[in-house]
mmCIF file of C-alpha atoms and ligand atoms in Angstrom:
data_model
loop_
_atom_site.group_PDB
_atom_site.id
_atom_site.type_symbol
_atom_site.label_atom_id
_atom_site.label_comp_id
_atom_site.label_asym_id
_atom_site.label_seq_id
_atom_site.Cartn_x
_atom_site.Cartn_y
_atom_site.Cartn_z
ATOM 1 C CA MET A 1 0.335 -0.126 -0.063
ATOM 2 C CA ASN A 2 1.064 3.497 -1.208
ATOM 3 C CA PHE A 3 -0.069 6.569 -0.224
ATOM 4 C CA LEU A 4 -0.134 10.120 -1.800
ATOM 5 C CA LYS A 5 -0.096 12.954 0.958
ATOM 6 C CA ASN A 6 0.121 16.543 0.098
ATOM 7 C CA SER A 7 -1.382 17.851 3.578
ATOM 8 C CA HIS A 8 -3.551 16.775 6.012
ATOM 9 C CA PHE A 9 -7.021 17.586 7.328
ATOM 10 C CA VAL A 10 -6.906 20.457 9.596
ATOM 11 C CA ALA A 11 -5.982 18.934 13.235
ATOM 12 C CA CYS A 12 -5.224 15.599 11.967
ATOM 13 C CA ASP A 13 -1.332 15.422 12.372
ATOM 14 C CA ASN A 14 -0.804 12.576 14.722
ATOM 15 C CA SER A 15 0.716 9.197 13.461
ATOM 16 C CA PHE A 16 -1.266 5.942 12.559
ATOM 17 C CA LYS A 17 0.193 4.334 15.806
ATOM 18 C CA ASP A 18 -1.020 7.242 17.800
ATOM 19 C CA SER A 19 -4.314 8.498 16.159
ATOM 20 C CA LYS A 20 -7.355 6.497 17.458
ATOM 21 C CA THR A 21 -9.231 7.221 13.979
ATOM 22 C CA VAL A 22 -7.821 7.977 10.742
ATOM 23 C CA ILE A 23 -8.434 10.029 7.752
ATOM 24 C CA ALA A 24 -8.143 7.568 4.876
ATOM 25 C CA GLY A 25 -8.427 9.426 0.976
ATOM 26 C CA LEU A 26 -9.947 7.265 -1.983
ATOM 27 C CA PRO A 27 -9.386 9.061 -4.758
ATOM 28 C CA TYR A 28 -11.546 6.530 -7.738
ATOM 29 C CA ASP A 29 -14.215 7.551 -9.741
ATOM 30 C CA GLY A 30 -13.900 4.964 -12.160
ATOM 31 C CA THR A 31 -17.922 4.324 -12.424
ATOM 32 C CA SER A 32 -19.218 7.888 -11.767
ATOM 33 C CA SER A 33 -22.282 7.810 -14.604
ATOM 34 C CA PHE A 34 -22.854 11.268 -14.849
ATOM 35 C CA ARG A 35 -20.212 14.096 -13.854
ATOM 36 C CA PRO A 36 -16.827 12.632 -12.604
ATOM 37 C CA GLY A 37 -14.345 14.181 -10.576
ATOM 38 C CA SER A 38 -15.195 12.810 -7.251
ATOM 39 C CA ARG A 39 -11.699 11.637 -7.364
ATOM 40 C CA PHE A 40 -10.578 15.751 -6.437
ATOM 41 C CA ALA A 41 -11.862 15.086 -3.573
ATOM 42 C CA PRO A 42 -9.866 13.833 -0.725
ATOM 43 C CA GLU A 43 -7.442 16.875 -1.662
ATOM 44 C CA SER A 44 -9.282 19.526 -1.956
ATOM 45 C CA ILE A 45 -11.740 18.940 1.403
ATOM 46 C CA ARG A 46 -8.438 18.730 2.741
ATOM 47 C CA ASN A 47 -7.385 21.810 1.672
ATOM 48 C CA TYR A 48 -10.620 23.648 2.509
ATOM 49 C CA SER A 49 -10.577 22.253 5.916
ATOM 50 C CA TYR A 50 -8.252 25.010 6.835
ATOM 51 C CA ALA A 51 -11.074 27.575 6.276
ATOM 52 C CA ILE A 52 -13.093 26.497 9.419
ATOM 53 C CA GLU A 53 -12.457 26.434 12.997
ATOM 54 C CA THR A 54 -11.076 23.095 14.999
ATOM 55 C CA PHE A 55 -13.821 23.515 17.264
ATOM 56 C CA SER A 56 -17.408 22.966 17.461
ATOM 57 C CA HIS A 57 -19.481 24.465 19.236
ATOM 58 C CA GLU A 58 -22.251 22.039 18.590
ATOM 59 C CA GLN A 59 -20.567 19.859 20.385
ATOM 60 C CA GLU A 60 -18.419 21.518 22.484
ATOM 61 C CA LYS A 61 -15.444 19.599 21.392
ATOM 62 C CA ASP A 62 -11.899 20.608 19.797
ATOM 63 C CA LEU A 63 -10.111 18.248 17.195
ATOM 64 C CA MET A 64 -6.937 19.216 18.787
ATOM 65 C CA GLU A 65 -7.620 17.318 22.266
ATOM 66 C CA TYR A 66 -8.681 14.308 20.208
ATOM 67 C CA LYS A 67 -5.994 11.817 18.765
ATOM 68 C CA PHE A 68 -6.602 11.860 14.836
ATOM 69 C CA GLY A 69 -4.401 11.060 11.860
ATOM 70 C CA ASP A 70 -4.745 11.391 8.304
ATOM 71 C CA LEU A 71 -3.174 8.969 6.041
ATOM 72 C CA GLY A 72 -3.190 10.549 2.846
ATOM 73 C CA ASN A 73 -4.764 9.416 -0.368
ATOM 74 C CA LEU A 74 -4.074 5.469 -1.221
ATOM 75 C CA GLU A 75 -2.686 5.460 -4.478
ATOM 76 C CA LEU A 76 -5.060 3.437 -6.568
ATOM 77 C CA PRO A 77 -4.284 1.173 -9.926
ATOM 78 C CA LEU A 78 -7.469 3.227 -12.051
ATOM 79 C CA GLY A 79 -8.880 2.055 -15.077
ATOM 80 C CA SER A 80 -9.890 -1.139 -13.593
ATOM 81 C CA SER A 81 -12.499 -1.710 -10.860
ATOM 82 C CA GLU A 82 -11.704 -4.708 -9.366
ATOM 83 C CA ALA A 83 -7.930 -4.164 -8.728
ATOM 84 C CA VAL A 84 -8.714 -0.445 -6.946
ATOM 85 C CA LEU A 85 -11.794 -2.900 -4.772
ATOM 86 C CA THR A 86 -8.770 -4.792 -3.826
ATOM 87 C CA GLU A 87 -6.579 -2.327 -2.593
ATOM 88 C CA VAL A 88 -8.835 -0.881 -0.702
ATOM 89 C CA GLU A 89 -10.174 -3.960 0.986
ATOM 90 C CA ASN A 90 -6.550 -4.082 1.602
ATOM 91 C CA LEU A 91 -6.776 -0.805 3.336
ATOM 92 C CA CYS A 92 -10.179 -1.153 4.984
ATOM 93 C CA SER A 93 -8.405 -4.343 6.817
ATOM 94 C CA TRP A 94 -5.083 -3.194 8.000
ATOM 95 C CA ILE A 95 -6.879 -0.238 9.469
ATOM 96 C CA LEU A 96 -9.407 -2.547 11.623
ATOM 97 C CA GLU A 97 -6.758 -4.628 12.463
ATOM 98 C CA ASN A 98 -5.297 -1.935 14.675
ATOM 99 C CA ASN A 99 -8.779 -1.782 15.979
ATOM 100 C CA LYS A 100 -8.529 2.463 14.369
ATOM 101 C CA LYS A 101 -11.398 4.141 13.898
ATOM 102 C CA ALA A 102 -11.749 5.229 9.927
ATOM 103 C CA VAL A 103 -13.290 8.069 7.921
ATOM 104 C CA TYR A 104 -12.667 7.488 4.411
ATOM 105 C CA LEU A 105 -12.872 10.387 1.778
ATOM 106 C CA GLY A 106 -14.355 9.305 -1.594
ATOM 107 C CA GLY A 107 -14.320 9.357 -3.701
ATOM 108 C CA GLU A 108 -17.317 7.681 -5.236
ATOM 109 C CA HIS A 109 -20.010 5.274 -3.855
ATOM 110 C CA LEU A 110 -19.025 1.723 -4.750
ATOM 111 C CA LEU A 111 -16.079 2.267 -2.669
ATOM 112 C CA THR A 112 -18.288 1.763 0.114
ATOM 113 C CA TYR A 113 -19.186 -2.238 -0.985
ATOM 114 C CA PRO A 114 -15.247 -3.225 -0.260
ATOM 115 C CA ILE A 115 -15.241 -1.298 2.878
ATOM 116 C CA ILE A 116 -18.302 -2.928 4.336
ATOM 117 C CA LYS A 117 -16.607 -6.764 3.317
ATOM 118 C CA GLN A 118 -14.390 -6.055 5.485
ATOM 119 C CA TYR A 119 -16.419 -4.255 8.351
ATOM 120 C CA TYR A 120 -18.807 -7.673 8.295
ATOM 121 C CA LYS A 121 -15.569 -9.678 8.872
ATOM 122 C CA LYS A 122 -14.446 -7.986 11.837
ATOM 123 C CA TYR A 123 -17.851 -7.519 12.840
ATOM 124 C CA LYS A 124 -20.736 -10.317 11.845
ATOM 125 C CA ASP A 125 -23.538 -8.023 13.938
ATOM 126 C CA ILE A 126 -22.855 -4.799 12.001
ATOM 127 C CA LYS A 127 -25.563 -2.004 10.640
ATOM 128 C CA VAL A 128 -24.808 0.374 7.972
ATOM 129 C CA ILE A 129 -26.819 3.642 7.918
ATOM 130 C CA TYR A 130 -26.982 4.800 4.276
ATOM 131 C CA PHE A 131 -27.823 8.836 3.517
ATOM 132 C CA ASP A 132 -28.024 9.467 -0.125
ATOM 133 C CA ALA A 133 -30.721 10.992 -2.887
ATOM 134 C CA HIS A 134 -30.242 7.528 -4.769
ATOM 135 C CA ALA A 135 -31.347 3.963 -4.305
ATOM 136 C CA ASP A 136 -28.563 2.544 -5.764
ATOM 137 C CA PHE A 137 -30.354 -0.530 -5.882
ATOM 138 C CA ARG A 138 -29.661 -1.260 -9.841
ATOM 139 C CA GLU A 139 -29.021 -4.693 -10.812
ATOM 140 C CA GLU A 140 -26.542 -3.881 -12.989
ATOM 141 C CA PHE A 141 -25.519 -0.963 -14.642
ATOM 142 C CA THR A 142 -24.209 -0.341 -18.191
ATOM 143 C CA GLY A 143 -23.536 -4.013 -17.886
ATOM 144 C CA SER A 144 -21.446 -4.153 -14.658
ATOM 145 C CA ARG A 145 -22.971 -4.795 -11.285
ATOM 146 C CA LEU A 146 -19.157 -3.371 -9.775
ATOM 147 C CA SER A 147 -21.457 0.497 -10.364
ATOM 148 C CA HIS A 148 -21.958 3.039 -8.004
ATOM 149 C CA ALA A 149 -25.612 2.626 -8.714
ATOM 150 C CA CYS A 150 -25.370 -1.124 -7.290
ATOM 151 C CA ALA A 151 -23.994 0.154 -4.181
ATOM 152 C CA ALA A 152 -26.733 -0.577 -1.524
ATOM 153 C CA LYS A 153 -27.773 -3.428 -3.384
ATOM 154 C CA LEU A 154 -24.009 -5.043 -3.141
ATOM 155 C CA THR A 155 -24.234 -4.017 0.838
ATOM 156 C CA THR A 156 -26.976 -5.968 1.141
ATOM 157 C CA GLU A 157 -25.535 -8.794 0.034
ATOM 158 C CA VAL A 158 -22.404 -8.781 2.957
ATOM 159 C CA ILE A 159 -25.121 -8.165 5.467
ATOM 160 C CA GLY A 160 -28.495 -8.705 4.360
ATOM 161 C CA ASP A 161 -31.794 -6.892 3.626
ATOM 162 C CA ASP A 162 -31.876 -6.372 7.767
ATOM 163 C CA ASN A 163 -29.096 -3.949 8.325
ATOM 164 C CA LEU A 164 -29.168 -1.659 6.204
ATOM 165 C CA PHE A 165 -31.091 1.369 7.233
ATOM 166 C CA MET A 166 -31.184 4.251 3.886
ATOM 167 C CA PHE A 167 -32.355 7.839 5.172
ATOM 168 C CA GLY A 168 -33.184 10.976 1.929
ATOM 169 C CA ILE A 169 -33.528 8.358 -0.562
ATOM 170 C CA ARG A 170 -35.195 10.553 -3.322
ATOM 171 C CA SER A 171 -34.494 8.796 -6.545
ATOM 172 C CA PHE A 172 -35.344 5.042 -8.156
ATOM 173 C CA GLU A 173 -35.790 3.554 -10.926
ATOM 174 C CA LYS A 174 -39.298 1.639 -10.999
ATOM 175 C CA ASN A 175 -37.563 -1.721 -10.735
ATOM 176 C CA GLU A 176 -35.353 -0.638 -7.779
ATOM 177 C CA TRP A 177 -38.384 0.763 -5.969
ATOM 178 C CA LEU A 178 -40.136 -2.686 -6.779
ATOM 179 C CA ASP A 179 -37.510 -4.904 -5.290
ATOM 180 C CA MET A 180 -36.816 -2.638 -2.063
ATOM 181 C CA LYS A 181 -40.430 -2.957 -1.255
ATOM 182 C CA LYS A 182 -40.685 -6.675 -2.097
ATOM 183 C CA ARG A 183 -37.346 -6.995 0.249
ATOM 184 C CA ASN A 184 -38.955 -4.932 2.773
ATOM 185 C CA ILE A 185 -35.756 -2.525 2.658
ATOM 186 C CA TYR A 186 -35.672 0.220 5.472
ATOM 187 C CA VAL A 187 -35.926 3.421 3.216
ATOM 188 C CA ASP A 188 -36.943 6.875 4.909
ATOM 189 C CA HIS A 189 -37.446 10.008 3.330
ATOM 190 C CA LYS A 190 -38.003 11.772 6.713
ATOM 191 C CA VAL A 191 -34.433 11.989 8.867
ATOM 192 C CA GLU A 192 -36.941 13.080 11.966
ATOM 193 C CA HIS A 193 -37.248 9.191 11.939
ATOM 194 C CA PHE A 194 -33.297 8.303 12.395
ATOM 195 C CA ASN A 195 -33.812 8.283 16.114
ATOM 196 C CA GLU A 196 -36.516 5.810 16.456
ATOM 197 C CA VAL A 197 -33.867 3.515 14.310
ATOM 198 C CA VAL A 198 -30.747 4.203 16.665
ATOM 199 C CA GLU A 199 -33.116 3.319 19.505
ATOM 200 C CA LYS A 200 -32.940 0.127 17.623
ATOM 201 C CA ILE A 201 -29.538 -0.646 16.160
ATOM 202 C CA LYS A 202 -27.540 1.113 19.534
ATOM 203 C CA GLY A 203 -25.305 -0.977 21.011
ATOM 204 C CA TYR A 204 -24.020 -2.223 17.552
ATOM 205 C CA PRO A 205 -21.080 -1.853 15.492
ATOM 206 C CA VAL A 206 -22.440 0.748 13.242
ATOM 207 C CA TYR A 207 -21.249 1.922 9.709
ATOM 208 C CA MET A 208 -22.539 5.565 8.525
ATOM 209 C CA SER A 209 -22.274 5.772 4.565
ATOM 210 C CA LEU A 210 -22.666 8.990 3.781
ATOM 211 C CA ASP A 211 -23.124 10.058 -0.314
ATOM 212 C CA MET A 212 -23.128 13.873 0.150
ATOM 213 C CA ASP A 213 -25.858 14.118 -2.161
ATOM 214 C CA VAL A 214 -28.446 13.825 -0.056
ATOM 215 C CA PHE A 215 -27.665 17.268 0.176
ATOM 216 C CA ASP A 216 -29.885 19.954 -1.337
ATOM 217 C CA PRO A 217 -27.440 20.769 -4.046
ATOM 218 C CA ALA A 218 -28.814 24.498 -3.465
ATOM 219 C CA CYS A 219 -26.401 24.213 -0.546
ATOM 220 C CA LEU A 220 -24.397 21.728 -1.972
ATOM 221 C CA PRO A 221 -24.209 21.515 -5.779
ATOM 222 C CA ALA A 222 -20.904 20.345 -6.655
ATOM 223 C CA LEU A 223 -21.998 16.516 -7.143
ATOM 224 C CA GLY A 224 -21.896 13.818 -9.555
ATOM 225 C CA THR A 225 -25.374 13.439 -9.501
ATOM 226 C CA PRO A 226 -27.148 16.632 -8.163
ATOM 227 C CA GLU A 227 -30.669 15.628 -6.740
ATOM 228 C CA ALA A 228 -33.371 17.770 -5.529
ATOM 229 C CA GLY A 229 -35.049 18.106 -2.657
ATOM 230 C CA GLY A 230 -32.810 17.084 0.339
ATOM 231 C CA MET A 231 -30.928 17.564 3.256
ATOM 232 C CA PHE A 232 -29.692 21.043 5.010
ATOM 233 C CA TYR A 233 -26.800 21.574 6.773
ATOM 234 C CA ARG A 234 -29.055 22.248 9.964
ATOM 235 C CA ASP A 235 -31.122 18.840 9.347
ATOM 236 C CA PHE A 236 -27.370 16.615 9.808
ATOM 237 C CA ILE A 237 -27.076 18.656 12.762
ATOM 238 C CA ASN A 238 -30.114 17.895 14.327
ATOM 239 C CA LEU A 239 -28.746 13.904 13.679
ATOM 240 C CA LEU A 240 -25.785 14.395 16.249
ATOM 241 C CA PRO A 241 -26.985 13.520 19.558
ATOM 242 C CA GLY A 242 -28.383 9.964 17.780
ATOM 243 C CA LEU A 243 -25.563 9.700 15.644
ATOM 244 C CA SER A 244 -23.802 10.013 19.395
ATOM 245 C CA LYS A 245 -25.719 6.998 21.174
ATOM 246 C CA LEU A 246 -24.484 5.326 18.304
ATOM 247 C CA ASN A 247 -20.848 2.849 18.102
ATOM 248 C CA ILE A 248 -20.206 4.377 15.139
ATOM 249 C CA VAL A 249 -16.823 2.113 13.911
ATOM 250 C CA GLY A 250 -16.368 3.503 10.515
ATOM 251 C CA VAL A 251 -18.099 6.595 7.610
ATOM 252 C CA ASP A 252 -17.261 7.387 4.286
ATOM 253 C CA VAL A 253 -18.257 11.022 2.721
ATOM 254 C CA LEU A 254 -18.414 10.261 -0.933
ATOM 255 C CA GLU A 255 -19.568 11.579 -4.010
ATOM 256 C CA ILE A 256 -18.797 15.527 -3.924
ATOM 257 C CA SER A 257 -17.032 16.729 -7.347
ATOM 258 C CA PRO A 258 -15.211 19.256 -6.875
ATOM 259 C CA GLU A 259 -14.116 20.215 -10.591
ATOM 260 C CA TYR A 260 -18.242 22.102 -10.211
ATOM 261 C CA ASP A 261 -17.225 23.669 -7.174
ATOM 262 C CA SER A 262 -16.134 27.352 -8.906
ATOM 263 C CA GLN A 263 -16.952 28.779 -5.638
ATOM 264 C CA GLY A 264 -15.431 26.146 -2.824
ATOM 265 C CA ASN A 265 -18.256 26.411 -1.248
ATOM 266 C CA SER A 266 -19.453 22.635 -1.537
ATOM 267 C CA SER A 267 -15.573 21.395 -0.150
ATOM 268 C CA ILE A 268 -16.011 23.507 2.155
ATOM 269 C CA PHE A 269 -19.461 22.682 3.373
ATOM 270 C CA ALA A 270 -18.080 19.059 3.214
ATOM 271 C CA ALA A 271 -14.858 19.485 6.105
ATOM 272 C CA LYS A 272 -17.506 21.577 8.515
ATOM 273 C CA VAL A 273 -19.462 17.846 8.310
ATOM 274 C CA VAL A 274 -16.603 15.803 8.271
ATOM 275 C CA ARG A 275 -15.062 17.687 11.252
ATOM 276 C CA GLU A 276 -18.571 16.749 13.255
ATOM 277 C CA LEU A 277 -18.396 13.400 11.924
ATOM 278 C CA LEU A 278 -14.451 12.990 13.234
ATOM 279 C CA LEU A 279 -15.539 14.559 16.499
ATOM 280 C CA ASN A 280 -18.975 12.500 17.106
ATOM 281 C CA THR A 281 -16.848 9.895 16.845
ATOM 282 C CA ALA A 282 -13.957 10.522 19.051
ATOM 283 C CA GLU A 283 -12.829 9.100 22.089
ATOM 284 C CA LYS A 284 -10.209 10.768 24.434
HETATM 285 MN MN1 MN B 301 -26.283 9.107 -4.800
#
């Protein structure tokens, strides 16, 4: 495994050994179906992290008070999805063996699949909370099952239908809709119901997959596949008390395409979300 490192997320400057939670960039967008470029997001989010405070008044915690590290970007054999997924599995396995929590910065949503495969090896009772605008439940997309359009379906193949909890989904292809209904997949458009799920899954190891297109393109326009009708920043902040009751063992933040970010708003928005998630999972 090789890492390319130009900078680190603000205040995440501890060594891997000393860190309790590590950031890892996964610069892959090989199956993006509309506006590629999420491979550039990890570096962009890091750069913009210097424009925000390390302190969150929402959680009354400061990044400086904890041991966070940033591995940089995993060097990936771009061009081959299979080879990329193997590298991501190797990275994830190594982080888990060392008992670290991780915040993965993508990159596209297919990356969740190899990550979940490794988490499932370690935690057989893992639950996944999946925030997205899109169902990602296609059987295949343009001839391949290894596509970001199939990420949620691939996740259920690893953890089972009952262990996936999807929020914010507002875009379904007809067959996805029918398949998800038939299989009784948990899908809720109302994040207000999030706390009911929290009560159900607290005590279990939980992985959080956050496709940033769950947010409304009005506040976060630089996305691979923007979709009207999404969450706003305040909706996310309202999730934090629930999240802090959960045993979050890993997080991914995906699908920002910074080439469309002419004002930098989307990366700075994402940097603030990452700060809150790091602090939410922080242990001293
Ligand atoms: Mn999506």
